[in-house]
Amino acid sequence: DTPEIPNYLPCSIGNLECCILLIRAMYIARFETKDDIQFEKIEALLRKVLECSSDWAVRRTALFLRSINEMNKNTIRAANQLQSLYHESAVPKDAPNENIWLVSLPSSYEIGYCLGNILTSIGNLAPAADIFSRTGFLEKAAYCLLGIGKKADAEKLVIEGLEEQPDNYSLQCLLG
């Protein structure tokens, strides 16, 4: 909960510059020491990108990174943000795609995986199992189902997964 700083200057950067800020935020998140100062740097960069960019791909990527960054401070809020992104995964029909190749656009698969992990970490296993099974992480979905006492459903999910992927050894190990 940082204080709101008034922005007296109009947004003077375009979508390409927003992509550069986004790449800088990704670099900080991946390669620099993870402490409160770095999280604040990332938050400031993402706030500027969200304020100035009109491109849906840039905004979606910034929202995803903000949710990941938020996990360290407020897990519930990060889960809510990721859930919104997960359910709004369709590309708008009128969206320009000029900058889609300049950013690492998260897929609904990647967003679902992160959301499932957050839900699992806070003990919300039923929705996590649903998300994991829809995104193809059957092993994680089975563990979530076992965690809520639905052994028969977990076994059924694993057997169905083995019918599609008979050489999946991690699923075979779950059956024993």
PDB file of N, CA and C in Angstrom, residues 136-139 158-172:
ATOM      1  N   GLY A 136      -3.730 -29.383 -18.071  1.00  0.00           N
ATOM      2  CA  GLY A 136      -2.964 -30.571 -18.420  1.00  0.00           C
ATOM      3  C   GLY A 136      -1.952 -31.020 -17.387  1.00  0.00           C
ATOM      4  N   PHE A 137      -1.945 -30.419 -16.224  1.00  0.00           N
ATOM      5  CA  PHE A 137      -1.046 -30.848 -15.150  1.00  0.00           C
ATOM      6  C   PHE A 137      -1.779 -31.874 -14.283  1.00  0.00           C
ATOM      7  N   LEU A 138      -1.917 -33.060 -14.846  1.00  0.00           N
ATOM      8  CA  LEU A 138      -2.743 -34.085 -14.207  1.00  0.00           C
ATOM      9  C   LEU A 138      -2.152 -34.565 -12.893  1.00  0.00           C
ATOM     10  N   GLU A 139      -0.835 -34.646 -12.803  1.00  0.00           N
ATOM     11  CA  GLU A 139      -0.206 -35.092 -11.562  1.00  0.00           C
ATOM     12  C   GLU A 139      -0.517 -34.116 -10.426  1.00  0.00           C
ATOM     13  N   VAL A 158      -6.135 -39.911 -13.158  1.00  0.00           N
ATOM     14  CA  VAL A 158      -4.850 -40.501 -13.540  1.00  0.00           C
ATOM     15  C   VAL A 158      -5.048 -41.575 -14.600  1.00  0.00           C
ATOM     16  N   ILE A 159      -6.065 -42.401 -14.452  1.00  0.00           N
ATOM     17  CA  ILE A 159      -6.337 -43.459 -15.442  1.00  0.00           C
ATOM     18  C   ILE A 159      -6.687 -42.849 -16.796  1.00  0.00           C
ATOM     19  N   GLU A 160      -7.513 -41.802 -16.798  1.00  0.00           N
ATOM     20  CA  GLU A 160      -7.839 -41.111 -18.054  1.00  0.00           C
ATOM     21  C   GLU A 160      -6.592 -40.491 -18.678  1.00  0.00           C
ATOM     22  N   GLY A 161      -5.729 -39.945 -17.840  1.00  0.00           N
ATOM     23  CA  GLY A 161      -4.481 -39.373 -18.342  1.00  0.00           C
ATOM     24  C   GLY A 161      -3.567 -40.433 -18.936  1.00  0.00           C
ATOM     25  N   LEU A 162      -3.544 -41.599 -18.325  1.00  0.00           N
ATOM     26  CA  LEU A 162      -2.706 -42.690 -18.847  1.00  0.00           C
ATOM     27  C   LEU A 162      -3.253 -43.260 -20.151  1.00  0.00           C
ATOM     28  N   GLU A 163      -4.565 -43.165 -20.354  1.00  0.00           N
ATOM     29  CA  GLU A 163      -5.133 -43.605 -21.640  1.00  0.00           C
ATOM     30  C   GLU A 163      -4.643 -42.711 -22.774  1.00  0.00           C
ATOM     31  N   GLU A 164      -4.505 -41.425 -22.489  1.00  0.00           N
ATOM     32  CA  GLU A 164      -4.015 -40.476 -23.497  1.00  0.00           C
ATOM     33  C   GLU A 164      -2.498 -40.512 -23.610  1.00  0.00           C
ATOM     34  N   GLN A 165      -1.810 -40.713 -22.495  1.00  0.00           N
ATOM     35  CA  GLN A 165      -0.342 -40.698 -22.452  1.00  0.00           C
ATOM     36  C   GLN A 165       0.151 -41.942 -21.715  1.00  0.00           C
ATOM     37  N   PRO A 166       0.179 -43.096 -22.374  1.00  0.00           N
ATOM     38  CA  PRO A 166       0.546 -44.327 -21.675  1.00  0.00           C
ATOM     39  C   PRO A 166       1.996 -44.356 -21.175  1.00  0.00           C
ATOM     40  N   ASP A 167       2.863 -43.542 -21.734  1.00  0.00           N
ATOM     41  CA  ASP A 167       4.263 -43.523 -21.314  1.00  0.00           C
ATOM     42  C   ASP A 167       4.569 -42.460 -20.266  1.00  0.00           C
ATOM     43  N   ASN A 168       3.557 -41.878 -19.664  1.00  0.00           N
ATOM     44  CA  ASN A 168       3.758 -40.859 -18.636  1.00  0.00           C
ATOM     45  C   ASN A 168       4.073 -41.557 -17.313  1.00  0.00           C
ATOM     46  N   TYR A 169       5.378 -41.590 -16.983  1.00  0.00           N
ATOM     47  CA  TYR A 169       5.813 -42.342 -15.814  1.00  0.00           C
ATOM     48  C   TYR A 169       5.408 -41.700 -14.505  1.00  0.00           C
ATOM     49  N   SER A 170       5.286 -40.394 -14.475  1.00  0.00           N
ATOM     50  CA  SER A 170       4.868 -39.749 -13.228  1.00  0.00           C
ATOM     51  C   SER A 170       3.425 -40.132 -12.887  1.00  0.00           C
ATOM     52  N   LEU A 171       2.572 -40.267 -13.903  1.00  0.00           N
ATOM     53  CA  LEU A 171       1.199 -40.706 -13.643  1.00  0.00           C
ATOM     54  C   LEU A 171       1.173 -42.180 -13.247  1.00  0.00           C
ATOM     55  N   GLN A 172       2.034 -42.996 -13.853  1.00  0.00           N
ATOM     56  CA  GLN A 172       2.106 -44.410 -13.493  1.00  0.00           C
ATOM     57  C   GLN A 172       2.528 -44.582 -12.043  1.00  0.00           C
TER      58      GLN A 172
END
